[in-house]
XYZ file of C-alpha atoms in Angstrom:
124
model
C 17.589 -0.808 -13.108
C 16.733 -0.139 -9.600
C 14.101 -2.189 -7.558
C 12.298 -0.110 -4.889
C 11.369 -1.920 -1.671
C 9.523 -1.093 1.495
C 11.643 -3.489 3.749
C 10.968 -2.524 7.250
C 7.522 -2.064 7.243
C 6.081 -5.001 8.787
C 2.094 -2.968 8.026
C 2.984 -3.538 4.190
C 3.899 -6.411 1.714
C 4.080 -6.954 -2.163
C 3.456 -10.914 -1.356
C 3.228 -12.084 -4.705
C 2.326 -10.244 -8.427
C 1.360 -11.509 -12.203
C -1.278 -11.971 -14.491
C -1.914 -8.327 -13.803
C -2.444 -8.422 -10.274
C -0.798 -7.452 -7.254
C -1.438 -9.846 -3.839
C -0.666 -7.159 -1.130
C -0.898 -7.240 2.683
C -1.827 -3.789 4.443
C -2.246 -3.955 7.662
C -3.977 -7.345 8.948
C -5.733 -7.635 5.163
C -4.967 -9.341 2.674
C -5.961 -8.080 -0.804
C -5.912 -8.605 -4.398
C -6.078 -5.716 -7.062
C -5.280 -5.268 -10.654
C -2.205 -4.214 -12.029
C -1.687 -4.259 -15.951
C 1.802 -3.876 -15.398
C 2.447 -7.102 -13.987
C 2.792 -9.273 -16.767
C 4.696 -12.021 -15.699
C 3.672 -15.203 -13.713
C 3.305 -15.412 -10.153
C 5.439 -17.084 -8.023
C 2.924 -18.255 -5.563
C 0.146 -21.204 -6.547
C -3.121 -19.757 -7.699
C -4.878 -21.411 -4.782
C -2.934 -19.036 -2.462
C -4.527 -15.575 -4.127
C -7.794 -17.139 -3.493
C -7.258 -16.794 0.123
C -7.427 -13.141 0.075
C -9.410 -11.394 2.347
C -10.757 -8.966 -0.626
C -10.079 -9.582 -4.433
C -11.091 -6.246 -6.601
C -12.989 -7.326 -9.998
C -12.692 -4.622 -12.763
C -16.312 -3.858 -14.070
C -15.117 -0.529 -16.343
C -11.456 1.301 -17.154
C -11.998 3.197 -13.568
C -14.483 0.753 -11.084
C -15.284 -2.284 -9.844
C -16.461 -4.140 -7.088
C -14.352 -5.379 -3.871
C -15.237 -8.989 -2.881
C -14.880 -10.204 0.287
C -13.871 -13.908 1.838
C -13.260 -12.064 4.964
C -15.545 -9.475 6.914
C -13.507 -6.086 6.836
C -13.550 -3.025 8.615
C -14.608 0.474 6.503
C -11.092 1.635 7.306
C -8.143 0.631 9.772
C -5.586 2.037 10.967
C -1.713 1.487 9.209
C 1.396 2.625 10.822
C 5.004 3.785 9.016
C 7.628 4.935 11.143
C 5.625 6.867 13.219
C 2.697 8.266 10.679
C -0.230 6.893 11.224
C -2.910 6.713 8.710
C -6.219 5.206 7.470
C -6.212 2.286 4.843
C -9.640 1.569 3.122
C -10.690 0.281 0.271
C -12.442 2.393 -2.862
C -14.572 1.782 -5.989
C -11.590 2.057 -8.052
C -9.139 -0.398 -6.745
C -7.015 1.999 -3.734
C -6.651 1.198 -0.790
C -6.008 5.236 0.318
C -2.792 4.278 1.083
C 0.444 4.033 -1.791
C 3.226 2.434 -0.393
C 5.711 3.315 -3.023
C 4.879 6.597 -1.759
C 7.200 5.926 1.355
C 10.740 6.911 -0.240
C 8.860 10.512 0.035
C 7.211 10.282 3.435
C 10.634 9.254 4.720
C 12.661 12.303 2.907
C 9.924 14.599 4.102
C 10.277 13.686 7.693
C 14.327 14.080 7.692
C 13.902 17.406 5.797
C 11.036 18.803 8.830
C 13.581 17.405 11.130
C 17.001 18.776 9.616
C 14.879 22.460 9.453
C 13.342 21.929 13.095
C 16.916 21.294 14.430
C 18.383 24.865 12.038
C 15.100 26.869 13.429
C 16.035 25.661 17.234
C 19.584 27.193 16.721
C 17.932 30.591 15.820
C 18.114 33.619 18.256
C 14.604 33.997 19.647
């Protein structure tokens, strides 16, 4: 088995997960959301993932409601390498922004770059 990381990207964090939930950092925010995958314990106390600046509570399969200890922005701004994009938080548990996502972002970039560099070489 391989285990996928996003080391390097100080903007993002997996801080803790378990009891189907995910404690994540994006950005300056804390945040807790549900994830039925994550069926183990935590490692962190409980007392910990109450400190979250906004803790998603499931109402239906697809919504809920954010709650906030922690006055947040509609949207701020996140940084990887150097993309920049909006983070906010939805009705249905995103945050607009899926950091597994970045294994993809980062082979897109070298691919525009690798065919930027070819196209250069081209007779005009």
């Amino acid at each position: 088995m391989q285990i996928l990381t996003t080391n390097g990207w100080e903007e993002y964090a997996l801080l803790d997960s378990g009891n189907s939930l995910r404690l994540e950092k994006f950005g300056p925010y804390t945040v807790v959301r549900p994830d039925p995958q994550a069926i183990w314990q935590p490692h962190s106390p409980s007392e910990g993932w109450g400190g979250a600046d906004a803790i998603f509570k499931q109402t239906s399969d697809n919504s809920g409601r954010w709650h906030y200890n922690k006055k947040l922005p509609e949207k701020w701004l996140m940084h990887w390498n150097n993309l920049s994009f909006w983070a906010h938080l939805t009705s249905f548990k995103h945050t607009g922004v899926f950091p597994e996502q970045h294994l993809q972002w980062e082979f897109i970039q070298k691919t525009l770059k690798t065919q930027t560099s070819r196209n250069s070489d081209l007779p005009s």
